[in-house]
Coordinates of C-alpha atoms in Angstrom, one line a residue:
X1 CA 18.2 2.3 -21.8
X2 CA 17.0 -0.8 -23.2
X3 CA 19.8 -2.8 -21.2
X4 CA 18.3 -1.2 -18.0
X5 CA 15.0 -2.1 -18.6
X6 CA 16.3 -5.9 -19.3
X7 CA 18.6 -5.7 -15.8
X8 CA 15.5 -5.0 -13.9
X9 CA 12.8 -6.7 -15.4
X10 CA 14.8 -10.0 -15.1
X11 CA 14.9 -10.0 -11.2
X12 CA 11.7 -9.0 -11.6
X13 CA 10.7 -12.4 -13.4
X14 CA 12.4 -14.3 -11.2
X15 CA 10.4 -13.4 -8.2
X16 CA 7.5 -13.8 -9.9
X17 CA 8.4 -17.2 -10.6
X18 CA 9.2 -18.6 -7.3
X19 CA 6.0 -16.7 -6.5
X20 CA 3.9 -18.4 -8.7
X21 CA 5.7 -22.2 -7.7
X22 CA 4.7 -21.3 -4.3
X23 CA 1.0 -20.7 -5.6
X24 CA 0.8 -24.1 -6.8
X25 CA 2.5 -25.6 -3.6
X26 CA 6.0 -26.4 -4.9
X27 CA 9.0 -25.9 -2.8
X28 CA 11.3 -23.5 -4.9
X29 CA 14.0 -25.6 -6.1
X30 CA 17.5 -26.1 -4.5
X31 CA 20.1 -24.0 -6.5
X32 CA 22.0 -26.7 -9.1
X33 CA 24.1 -26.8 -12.5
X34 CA 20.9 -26.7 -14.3
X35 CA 20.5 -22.9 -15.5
X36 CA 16.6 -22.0 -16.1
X37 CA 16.5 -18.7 -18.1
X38 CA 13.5 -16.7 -19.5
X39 CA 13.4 -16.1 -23.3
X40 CA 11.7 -12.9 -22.6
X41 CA 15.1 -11.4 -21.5
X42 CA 17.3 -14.0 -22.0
X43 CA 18.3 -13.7 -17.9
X44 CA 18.1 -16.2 -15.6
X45 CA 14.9 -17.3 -13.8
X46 CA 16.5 -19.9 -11.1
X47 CA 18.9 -22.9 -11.2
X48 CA 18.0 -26.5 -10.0
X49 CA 19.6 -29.2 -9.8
X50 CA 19.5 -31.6 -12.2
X51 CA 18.8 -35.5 -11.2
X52 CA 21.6 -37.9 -11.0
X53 CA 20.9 -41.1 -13.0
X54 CA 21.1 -43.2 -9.7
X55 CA 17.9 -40.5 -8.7
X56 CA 16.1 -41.3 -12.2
X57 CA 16.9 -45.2 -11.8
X58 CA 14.8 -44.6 -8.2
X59 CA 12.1 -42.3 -10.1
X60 CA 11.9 -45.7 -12.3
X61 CA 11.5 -48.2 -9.6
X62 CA 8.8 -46.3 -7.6
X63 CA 6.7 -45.8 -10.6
X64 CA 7.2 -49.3 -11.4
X65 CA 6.3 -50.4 -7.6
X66 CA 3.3 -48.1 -7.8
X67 CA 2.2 -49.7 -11.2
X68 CA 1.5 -53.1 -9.0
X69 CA -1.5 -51.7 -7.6
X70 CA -2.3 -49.2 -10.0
X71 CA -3.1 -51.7 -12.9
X72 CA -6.1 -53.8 -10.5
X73 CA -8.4 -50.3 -9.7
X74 CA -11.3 -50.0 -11.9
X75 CA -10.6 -47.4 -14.7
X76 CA -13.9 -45.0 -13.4
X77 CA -11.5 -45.2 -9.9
X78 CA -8.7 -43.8 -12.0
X79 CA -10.3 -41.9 -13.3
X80 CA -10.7 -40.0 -9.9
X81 CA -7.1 -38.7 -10.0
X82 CA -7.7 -36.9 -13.4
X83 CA -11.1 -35.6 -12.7
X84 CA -9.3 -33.7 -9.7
X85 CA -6.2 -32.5 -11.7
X86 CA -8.6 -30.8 -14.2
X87 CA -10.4 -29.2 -11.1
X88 CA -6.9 -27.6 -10.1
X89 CA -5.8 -26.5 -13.4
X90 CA -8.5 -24.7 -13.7
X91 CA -8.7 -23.0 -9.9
X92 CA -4.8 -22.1 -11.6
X93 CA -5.3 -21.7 -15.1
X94 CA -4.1 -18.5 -15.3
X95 CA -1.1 -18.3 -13.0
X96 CA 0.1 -21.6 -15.1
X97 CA -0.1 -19.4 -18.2
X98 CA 2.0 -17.1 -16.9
X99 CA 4.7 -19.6 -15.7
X100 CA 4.4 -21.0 -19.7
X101 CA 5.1 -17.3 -20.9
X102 CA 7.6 -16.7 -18.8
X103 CA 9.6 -20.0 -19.1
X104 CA 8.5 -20.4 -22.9
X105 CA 7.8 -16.9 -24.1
X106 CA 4.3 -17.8 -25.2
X107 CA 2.1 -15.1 -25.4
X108 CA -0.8 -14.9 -23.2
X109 CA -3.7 -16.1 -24.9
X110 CA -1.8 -19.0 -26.3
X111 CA 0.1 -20.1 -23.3
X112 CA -3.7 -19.7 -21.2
X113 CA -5.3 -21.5 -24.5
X114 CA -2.4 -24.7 -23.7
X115 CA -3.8 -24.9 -20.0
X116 CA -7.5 -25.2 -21.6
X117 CA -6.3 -27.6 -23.8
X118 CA -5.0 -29.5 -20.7
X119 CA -8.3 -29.6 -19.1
X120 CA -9.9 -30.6 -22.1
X121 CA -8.1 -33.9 -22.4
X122 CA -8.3 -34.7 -18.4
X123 CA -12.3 -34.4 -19.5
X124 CA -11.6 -36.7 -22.3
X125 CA -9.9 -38.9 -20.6
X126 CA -12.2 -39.0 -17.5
X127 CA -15.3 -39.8 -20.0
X128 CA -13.1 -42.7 -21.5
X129 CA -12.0 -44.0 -18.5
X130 CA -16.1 -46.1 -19.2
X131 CA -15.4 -46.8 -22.6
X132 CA -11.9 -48.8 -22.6
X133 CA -14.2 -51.0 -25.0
X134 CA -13.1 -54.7 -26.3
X135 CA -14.7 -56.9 -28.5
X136 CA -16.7 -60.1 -28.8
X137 CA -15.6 -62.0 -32.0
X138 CA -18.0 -64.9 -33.4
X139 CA -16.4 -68.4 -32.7
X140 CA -16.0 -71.2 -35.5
X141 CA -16.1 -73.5 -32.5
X142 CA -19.3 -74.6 -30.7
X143 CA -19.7 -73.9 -27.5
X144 CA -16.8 -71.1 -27.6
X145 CA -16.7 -67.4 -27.0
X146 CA -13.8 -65.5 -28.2
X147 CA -13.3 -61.8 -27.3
X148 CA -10.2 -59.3 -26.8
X149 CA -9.3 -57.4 -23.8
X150 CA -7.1 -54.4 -23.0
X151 CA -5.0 -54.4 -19.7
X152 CA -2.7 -51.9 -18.5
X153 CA 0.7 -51.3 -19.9
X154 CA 3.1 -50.9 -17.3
X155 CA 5.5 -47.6 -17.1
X156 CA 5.1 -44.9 -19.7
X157 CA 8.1 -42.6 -20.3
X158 CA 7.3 -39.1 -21.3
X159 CA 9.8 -37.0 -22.6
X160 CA 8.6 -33.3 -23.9
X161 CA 9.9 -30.7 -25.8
X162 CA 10.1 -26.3 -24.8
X163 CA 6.9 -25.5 -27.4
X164 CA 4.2 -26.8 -25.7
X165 CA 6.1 -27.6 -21.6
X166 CA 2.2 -28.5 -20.2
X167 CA 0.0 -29.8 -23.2
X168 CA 1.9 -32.5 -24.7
X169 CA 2.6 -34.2 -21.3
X170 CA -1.2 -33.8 -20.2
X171 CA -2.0 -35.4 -23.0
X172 CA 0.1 -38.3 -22.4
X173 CA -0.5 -38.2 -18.8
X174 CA -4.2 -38.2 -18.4
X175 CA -4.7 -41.3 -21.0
X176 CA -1.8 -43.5 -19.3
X177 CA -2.9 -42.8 -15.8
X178 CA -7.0 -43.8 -17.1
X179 CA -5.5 -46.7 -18.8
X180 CA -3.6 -47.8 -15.5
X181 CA -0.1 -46.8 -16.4
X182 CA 2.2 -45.3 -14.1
X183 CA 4.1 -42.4 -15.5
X184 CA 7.2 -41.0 -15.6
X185 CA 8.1 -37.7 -17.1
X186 CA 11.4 -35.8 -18.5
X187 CA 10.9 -32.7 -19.3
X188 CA 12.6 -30.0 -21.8
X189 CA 15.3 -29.1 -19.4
X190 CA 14.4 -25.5 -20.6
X191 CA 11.6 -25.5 -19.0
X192 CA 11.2 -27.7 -15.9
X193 CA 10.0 -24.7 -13.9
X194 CA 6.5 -25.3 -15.6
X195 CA 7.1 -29.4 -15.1
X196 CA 7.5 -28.8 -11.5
X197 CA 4.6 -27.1 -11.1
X198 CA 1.8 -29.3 -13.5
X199 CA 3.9 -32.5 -11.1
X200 CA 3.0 -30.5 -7.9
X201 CA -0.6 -30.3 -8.9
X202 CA -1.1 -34.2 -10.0
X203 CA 0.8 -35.5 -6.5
X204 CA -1.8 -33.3 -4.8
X205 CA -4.7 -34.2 -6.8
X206 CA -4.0 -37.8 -6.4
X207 CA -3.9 -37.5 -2.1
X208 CA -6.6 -35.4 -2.6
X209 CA -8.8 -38.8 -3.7
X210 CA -6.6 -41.3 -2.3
X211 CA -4.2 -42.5 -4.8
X212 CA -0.7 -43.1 -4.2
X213 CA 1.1 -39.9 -5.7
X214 CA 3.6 -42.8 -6.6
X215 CA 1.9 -43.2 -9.9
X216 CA 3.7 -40.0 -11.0
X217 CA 7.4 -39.1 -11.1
X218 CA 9.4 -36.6 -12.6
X219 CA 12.9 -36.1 -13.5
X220 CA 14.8 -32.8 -14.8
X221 CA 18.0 -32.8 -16.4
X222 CA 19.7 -33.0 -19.8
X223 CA 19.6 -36.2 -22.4
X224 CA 21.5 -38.5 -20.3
X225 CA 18.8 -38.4 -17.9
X226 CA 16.4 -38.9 -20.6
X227 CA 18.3 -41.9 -21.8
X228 CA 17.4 -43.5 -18.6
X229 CA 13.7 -43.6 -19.9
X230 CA 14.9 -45.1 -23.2
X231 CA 17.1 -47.6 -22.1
X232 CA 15.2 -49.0 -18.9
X233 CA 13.2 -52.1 -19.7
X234 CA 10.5 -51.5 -17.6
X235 CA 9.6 -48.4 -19.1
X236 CA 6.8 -50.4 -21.3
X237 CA 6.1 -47.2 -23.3
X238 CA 8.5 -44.1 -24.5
X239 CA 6.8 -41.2 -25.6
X240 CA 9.3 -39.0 -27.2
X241 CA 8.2 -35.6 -28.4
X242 CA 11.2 -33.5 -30.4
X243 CA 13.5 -33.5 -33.2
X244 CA 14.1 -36.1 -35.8
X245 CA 17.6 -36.3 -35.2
X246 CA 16.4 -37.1 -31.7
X247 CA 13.7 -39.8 -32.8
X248 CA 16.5 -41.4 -34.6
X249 CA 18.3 -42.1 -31.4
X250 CA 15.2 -42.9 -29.6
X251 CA 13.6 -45.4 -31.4
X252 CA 16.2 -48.3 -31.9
X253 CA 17.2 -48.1 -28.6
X254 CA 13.9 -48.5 -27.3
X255 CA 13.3 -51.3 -30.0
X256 CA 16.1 -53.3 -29.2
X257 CA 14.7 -53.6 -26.2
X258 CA 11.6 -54.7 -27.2
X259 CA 9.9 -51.6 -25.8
X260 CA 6.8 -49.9 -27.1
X261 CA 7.8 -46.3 -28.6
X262 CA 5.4 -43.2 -29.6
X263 CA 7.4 -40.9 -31.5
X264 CA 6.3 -37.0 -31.9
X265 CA 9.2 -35.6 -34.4
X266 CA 9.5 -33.0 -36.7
X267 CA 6.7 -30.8 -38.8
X268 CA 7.7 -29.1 -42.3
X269 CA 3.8 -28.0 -42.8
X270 CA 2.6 -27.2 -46.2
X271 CA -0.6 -25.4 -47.1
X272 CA -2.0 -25.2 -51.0
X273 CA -4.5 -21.9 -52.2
X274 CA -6.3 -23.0 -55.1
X275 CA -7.9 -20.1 -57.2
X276 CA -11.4 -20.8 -56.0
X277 CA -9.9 -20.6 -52.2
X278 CA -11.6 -17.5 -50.1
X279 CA -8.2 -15.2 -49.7
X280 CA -9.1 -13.0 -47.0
X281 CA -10.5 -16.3 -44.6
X282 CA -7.2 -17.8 -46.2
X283 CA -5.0 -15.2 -45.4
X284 CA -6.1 -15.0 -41.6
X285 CA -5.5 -18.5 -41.0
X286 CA -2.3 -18.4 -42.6
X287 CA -0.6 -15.9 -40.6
X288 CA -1.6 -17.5 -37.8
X289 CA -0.1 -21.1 -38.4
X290 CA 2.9 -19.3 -39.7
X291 CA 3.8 -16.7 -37.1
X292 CA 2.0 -18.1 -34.1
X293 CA 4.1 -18.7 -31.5
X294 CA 7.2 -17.1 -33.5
X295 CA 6.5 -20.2 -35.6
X296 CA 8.5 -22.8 -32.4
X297 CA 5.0 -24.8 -32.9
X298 CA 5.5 -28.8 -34.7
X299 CA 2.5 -27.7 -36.7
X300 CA 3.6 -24.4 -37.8
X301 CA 3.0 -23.5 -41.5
X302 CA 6.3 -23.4 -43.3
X303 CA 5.5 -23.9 -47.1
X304 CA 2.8 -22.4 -48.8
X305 CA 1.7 -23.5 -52.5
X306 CA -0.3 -21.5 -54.4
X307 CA -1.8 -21.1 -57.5
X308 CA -0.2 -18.5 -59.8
X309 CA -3.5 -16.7 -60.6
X310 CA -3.7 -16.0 -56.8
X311 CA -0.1 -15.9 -55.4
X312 CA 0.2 -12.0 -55.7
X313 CA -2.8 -11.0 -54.3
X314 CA -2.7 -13.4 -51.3
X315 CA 1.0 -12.5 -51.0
X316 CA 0.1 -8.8 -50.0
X317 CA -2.7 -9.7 -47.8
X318 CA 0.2 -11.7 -46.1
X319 CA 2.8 -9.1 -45.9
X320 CA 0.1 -6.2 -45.0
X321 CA -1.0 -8.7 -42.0
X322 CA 2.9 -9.1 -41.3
X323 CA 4.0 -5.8 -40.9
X324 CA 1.2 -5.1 -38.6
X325 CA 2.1 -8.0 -36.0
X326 CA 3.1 -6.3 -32.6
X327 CA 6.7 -8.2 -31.9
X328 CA 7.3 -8.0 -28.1
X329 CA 7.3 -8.7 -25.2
X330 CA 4.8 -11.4 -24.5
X331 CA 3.4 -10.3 -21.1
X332 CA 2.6 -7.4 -23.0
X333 CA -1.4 -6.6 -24.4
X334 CA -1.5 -6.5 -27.7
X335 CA 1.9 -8.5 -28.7
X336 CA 1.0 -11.2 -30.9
X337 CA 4.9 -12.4 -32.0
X338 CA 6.9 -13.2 -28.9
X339 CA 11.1 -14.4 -28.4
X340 CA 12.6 -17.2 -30.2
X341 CA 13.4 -19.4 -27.2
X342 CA 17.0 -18.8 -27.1
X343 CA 19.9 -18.1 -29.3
X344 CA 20.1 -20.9 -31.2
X345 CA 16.7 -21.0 -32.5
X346 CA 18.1 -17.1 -33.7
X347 CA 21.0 -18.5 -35.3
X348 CA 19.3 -21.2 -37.3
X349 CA 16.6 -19.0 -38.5
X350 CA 19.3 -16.4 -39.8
X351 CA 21.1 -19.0 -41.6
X352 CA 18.3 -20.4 -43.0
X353 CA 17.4 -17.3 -45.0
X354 CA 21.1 -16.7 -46.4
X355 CA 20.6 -20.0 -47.8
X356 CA 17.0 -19.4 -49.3
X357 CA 18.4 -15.8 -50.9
X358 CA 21.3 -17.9 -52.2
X359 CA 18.9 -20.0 -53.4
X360 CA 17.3 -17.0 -55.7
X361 CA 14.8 -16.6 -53.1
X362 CA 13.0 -13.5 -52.6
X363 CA 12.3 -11.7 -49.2
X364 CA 9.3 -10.2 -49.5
X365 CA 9.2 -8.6 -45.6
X366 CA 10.5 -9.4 -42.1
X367 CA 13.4 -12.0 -41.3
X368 CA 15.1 -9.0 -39.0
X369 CA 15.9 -9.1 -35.7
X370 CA 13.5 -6.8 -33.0
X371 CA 15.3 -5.2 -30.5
X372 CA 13.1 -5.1 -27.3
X373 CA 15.4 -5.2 -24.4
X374 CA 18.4 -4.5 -26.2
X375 CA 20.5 -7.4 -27.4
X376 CA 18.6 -9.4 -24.5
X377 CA 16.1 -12.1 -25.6
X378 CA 15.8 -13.4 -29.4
X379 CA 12.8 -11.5 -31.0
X380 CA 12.2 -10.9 -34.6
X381 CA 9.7 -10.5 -37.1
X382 CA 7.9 -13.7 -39.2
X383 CA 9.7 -13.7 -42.3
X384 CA 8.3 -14.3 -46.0
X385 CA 10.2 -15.4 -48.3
X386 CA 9.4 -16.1 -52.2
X387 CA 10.9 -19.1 -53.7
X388 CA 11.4 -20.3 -57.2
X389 CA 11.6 -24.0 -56.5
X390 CA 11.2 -26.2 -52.8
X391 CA 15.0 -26.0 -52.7
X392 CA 16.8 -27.6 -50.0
X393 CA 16.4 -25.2 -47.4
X394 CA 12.7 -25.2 -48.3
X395 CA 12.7 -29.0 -47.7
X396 CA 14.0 -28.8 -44.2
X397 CA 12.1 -28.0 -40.8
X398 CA 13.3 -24.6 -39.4
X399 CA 11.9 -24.3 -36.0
X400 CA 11.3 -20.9 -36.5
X401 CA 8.8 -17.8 -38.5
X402 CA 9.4 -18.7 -42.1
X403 CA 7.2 -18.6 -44.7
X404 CA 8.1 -19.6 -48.1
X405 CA 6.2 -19.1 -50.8
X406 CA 5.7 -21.7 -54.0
X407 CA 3.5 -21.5 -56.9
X408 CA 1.7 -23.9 -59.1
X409 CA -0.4 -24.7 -62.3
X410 CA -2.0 -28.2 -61.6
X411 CA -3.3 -29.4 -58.8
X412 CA -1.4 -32.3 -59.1
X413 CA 1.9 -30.6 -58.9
X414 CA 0.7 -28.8 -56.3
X415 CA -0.1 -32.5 -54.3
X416 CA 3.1 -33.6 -55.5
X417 CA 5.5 -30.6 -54.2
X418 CA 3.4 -30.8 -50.8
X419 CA 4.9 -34.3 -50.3
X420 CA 8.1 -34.1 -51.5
X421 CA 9.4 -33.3 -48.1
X422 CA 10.1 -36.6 -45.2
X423 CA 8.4 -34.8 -42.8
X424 CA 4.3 -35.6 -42.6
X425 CA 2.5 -34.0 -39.6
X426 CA -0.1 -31.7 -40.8
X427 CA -1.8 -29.8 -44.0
X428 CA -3.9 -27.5 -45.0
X429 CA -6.1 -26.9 -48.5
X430 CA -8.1 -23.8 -49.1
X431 CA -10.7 -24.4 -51.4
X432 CA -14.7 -23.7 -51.9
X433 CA -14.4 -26.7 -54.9
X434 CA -15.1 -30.3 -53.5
X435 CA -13.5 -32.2 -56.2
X436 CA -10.3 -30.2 -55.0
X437 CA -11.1 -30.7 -51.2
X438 CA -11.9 -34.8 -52.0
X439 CA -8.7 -35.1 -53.7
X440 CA -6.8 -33.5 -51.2
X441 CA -8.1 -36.0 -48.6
X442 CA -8.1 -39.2 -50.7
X443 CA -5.4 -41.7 -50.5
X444 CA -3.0 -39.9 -52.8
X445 CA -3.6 -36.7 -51.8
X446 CA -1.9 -35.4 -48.6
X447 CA 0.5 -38.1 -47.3
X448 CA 0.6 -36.1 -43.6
X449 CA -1.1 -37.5 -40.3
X450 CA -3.4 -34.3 -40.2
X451 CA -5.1 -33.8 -43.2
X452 CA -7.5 -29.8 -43.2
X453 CA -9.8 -28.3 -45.4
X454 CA -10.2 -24.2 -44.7
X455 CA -8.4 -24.2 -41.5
X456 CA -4.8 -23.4 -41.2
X457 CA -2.3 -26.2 -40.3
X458 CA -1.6 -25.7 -36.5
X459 CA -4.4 -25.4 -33.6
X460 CA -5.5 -29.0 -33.2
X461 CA -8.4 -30.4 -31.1
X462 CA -7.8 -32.7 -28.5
X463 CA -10.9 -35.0 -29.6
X464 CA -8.8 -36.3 -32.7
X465 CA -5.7 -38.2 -33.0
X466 CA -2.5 -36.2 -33.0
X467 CA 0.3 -37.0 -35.0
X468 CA 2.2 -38.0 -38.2
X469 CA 4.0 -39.9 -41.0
X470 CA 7.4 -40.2 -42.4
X471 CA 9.8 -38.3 -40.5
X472 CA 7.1 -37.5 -37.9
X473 CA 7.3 -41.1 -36.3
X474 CA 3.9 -42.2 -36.8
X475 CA 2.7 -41.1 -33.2
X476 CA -1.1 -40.6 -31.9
X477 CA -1.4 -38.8 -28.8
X478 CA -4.5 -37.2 -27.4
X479 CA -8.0 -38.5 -28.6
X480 CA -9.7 -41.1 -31.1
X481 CA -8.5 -44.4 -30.2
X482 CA -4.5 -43.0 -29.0
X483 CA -5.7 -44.6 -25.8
X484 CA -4.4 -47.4 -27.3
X485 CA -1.1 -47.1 -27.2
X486 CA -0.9 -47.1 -23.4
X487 CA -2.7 -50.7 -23.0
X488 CA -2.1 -54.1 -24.4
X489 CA -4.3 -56.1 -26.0
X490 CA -5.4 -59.5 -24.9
X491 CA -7.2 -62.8 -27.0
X492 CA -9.5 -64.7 -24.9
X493 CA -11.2 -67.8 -25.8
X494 CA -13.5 -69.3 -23.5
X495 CA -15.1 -72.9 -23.7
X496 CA -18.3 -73.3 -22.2
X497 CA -19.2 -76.9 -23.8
X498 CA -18.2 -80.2 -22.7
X499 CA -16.5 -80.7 -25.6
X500 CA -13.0 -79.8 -26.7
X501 CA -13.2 -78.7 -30.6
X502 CA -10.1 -77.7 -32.0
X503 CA -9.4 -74.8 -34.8
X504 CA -9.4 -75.2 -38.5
X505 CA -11.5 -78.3 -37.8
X506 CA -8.4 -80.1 -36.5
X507 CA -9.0 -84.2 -35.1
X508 CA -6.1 -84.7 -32.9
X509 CA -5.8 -88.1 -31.6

């Protein structure tokens, strides 16, 4: 029965999804070697064809011709092409949530709640497109002025990863394109459908205000086609979002080059409950980070420390919130847990949890697999797992919905197991006392890039820096000063005397 219902909805997905493409004005893709499947059902959604690296190498060469002109209009002009794109996401907001879920398997309100984060940065980036700012620098020589100035990079490479197919390349895309970068962009090749369709949008928002549609390219295909980006030396920037293992291929290549890199990697998330913490606000947010988006987010909660006064009570609210998550299908109401993205991600949960129970771990609920549509698609339910040390297993990122469970006497060792992991992207501490808040935050407290008091670990805001330490790669995408990263910085010193002074007080002849 369930293998029926799989057999029919799948043709039934595809349609949809050369519907939707046509929505946004893309022409549906040629058939190719590149197989695009749904992790709803685990069928198969379309094939493209994947670009040839003599096709990327063009890709390159147009951005880098479009860059020529780019880099001399005035940042509020820019600025035009963004403020247009976040017009058309929203006019398609909702049909480019659907094309997330069914390429991605988000659920609906988070794969609609990615869209709304890409408008929010095209707003950001619009308002900064006036505030590029400088600075003016007191002189030790008369008659001198000495200042800094930021100039446009040059070609930024984007390559994203299957979690979040729109958000992370928006956020890239909207600051480079203010900062006067052209942009190039490999997608997951699991999930170019959704690439397609945010690149059909920016082409027509940019004829839509008279910019070249030049100044964006994209590129599908496999990591060959992404080590185009790395390896080409006008790509000034390479913004890699994905695996360490991938990072570690990434960023010496790109250095030995000389290039700029911006590195997105991997997230082993901790969160600590101290006994003063508020359980039931605690519990809700944990749940969340750790089974949100069957736990295939970089920010996901994977570790969670907690005081032994606490850890049984706010272990049951836990499990009694896990049993009750709706697993399904995600274009279902009401489903809160959707597919693993393929089987892989399956496999590697699975094996992860033989070695935590080999590890004298303890499974208090879930870790078993949810049959939906049969053996089609990879669903199961968030796992939580008690653990008597931060084992191996415990140390590593699973991209998937674990939960394991630590306890602790001293703050202190609590701090001290939370970064005794490589990984450094974001943390959590739930706590109504200050002096445990403070010292969380302080310089020897959390050692991640995303530091949280009362809020879980995942569901950041585009108006703060994004990114992390260690094994994370030491990225900032999105807001404070990431913009950054996509200019280059300029000393200027300019003599308006008669006379020629020189620094340090040097006489010269």
């Amino acid at each position: 029965m369930t293998q029926t219902l799989s057999d029919q909805l799948t043709p039934e997905l595809a349609e949809r999804t050369r519907v939707l493409l046509r929505g946004f004005g893309a022409e549906i893709p040629a058939p190719g070697d590149l197989t695009v499947r749904t992790p709803i059902t685990g069928g198969q959604l379309l094939t493209i064809r994947a670009d040839t690296e003599e096709q990327a190498h063009a890709a390159i060469t147009r951005a880098a011709t479009a860059f020529d002109a780019w880099r001399t209009v005035p940042a509020p002009g820019r600025a035009a092409v963004v403020r247009r794109l976040a017009e058309l996401l929203t006019a398609h907001k909702t049909e480019l949530g659907e094309l997330v879920t069914l390429e991605a398997g988000k659920i609906g309100a988070e794969a609609v709640g990615e869209v709304q984060e890409m408008i929010d940065i095209c707003e950001f980036a619009i308002g900064l497109s006036r505030q590029l700012y400088g600075r003016t620098m007191p002189s030790e020589r008369p008659g001198h002025r000495l200042m800094e100035t930021w100039h446009p990079l040059g070609v930024v490479g984007v390559i994203s990863a299957f979690n979040f197919p729109v958000a992370v390349w928006a956020w890239n895309t909207a600051l480079a394109l203010v900062c006067g970068d052209t942009v190039v962009w490999k997608p997951s090749e699991t999930t170019p459908l959704t690439a397609l369709a945010c690149h059909t949008l920016l082409r027509r928002a940019a004829v839509d205000v008279g910019v070249d549609p030049e100044v964006h390219q994209l590129i599908q295909g496999d990591s060959r086609i992404g080590a185009q980006l790395v390896d080409d030396e006008r790509v000034a920037l390479v913004s890699a979002t994905g695996s360490v293992r991938m990072g570690r291929i990434v960023a010496p290549r790109v250095a030995q080059r000389f290039g700029r890199c911006l590195l997105e990697l991997g997230g082993n998330n901790a969160a600590i409950v101290t006994p003063s913490a508020d359980l039931e606000l605690a519990a809700r947010a944990i749940v969340f980070a750790a089974a949100g988006t069957a736990g295939q987010r970089c920010t996901t909660l994977r570790r969670l420390i907690v005081h032994a006064d606490v850890a049984g009570p706010l272990t049951a609210l836990i499990e009694r919130a896990y049993r009750q998550l709706r697993v399904g299908n995600p274009l279902d109401d009401g489903v809160l847990v959707g597919p693993l993205i393929d089987q892989a991600a399956h496999d590697n949960m699975r094996i992860a949890l033989e070695r935590a129970l080999a590890d004298e771990g303890e499974l208090v609920c879930g870790g078993e697999r949810v049959e939906v549509f049969g053996d089609n698609g990879h669903y199961v339910r968030p796992a939580l797992v008690r653990m008597p040390a931060q084992t191996a297993v415990v140390r590593e990122e699973t991209f998937a919905p674990i939960l394991y469970v630590l306890t602790y006497h001293e703050l202190e060792h609590a701090i001290a197991l939370h970064n005794a992991v490589p990984q450094g992207l974001s943390s959590s501490i739930f706590t109504t006392d200050q002096r445990e808040a403070e010292r969380f935050l302080a310089a020897d407290g959390s050692d991640c890039g995303i530091a949280n008091v009362n809020i879980g670990t995942s569901g950041a805001e585009i108006g703060g820096a994004f990114g992390g330490e260690k094994q994370t790669g030491g990225g900032r995408e999105s807001g404070s000063d990431s913009w950054k990263a996509y200019m280059r910085r300029a000393t200027n010193t300019v003599n308006y005397s008669a006379e020629l002074p020189l620094a340090q007080g040097i006489k010269f002849g």
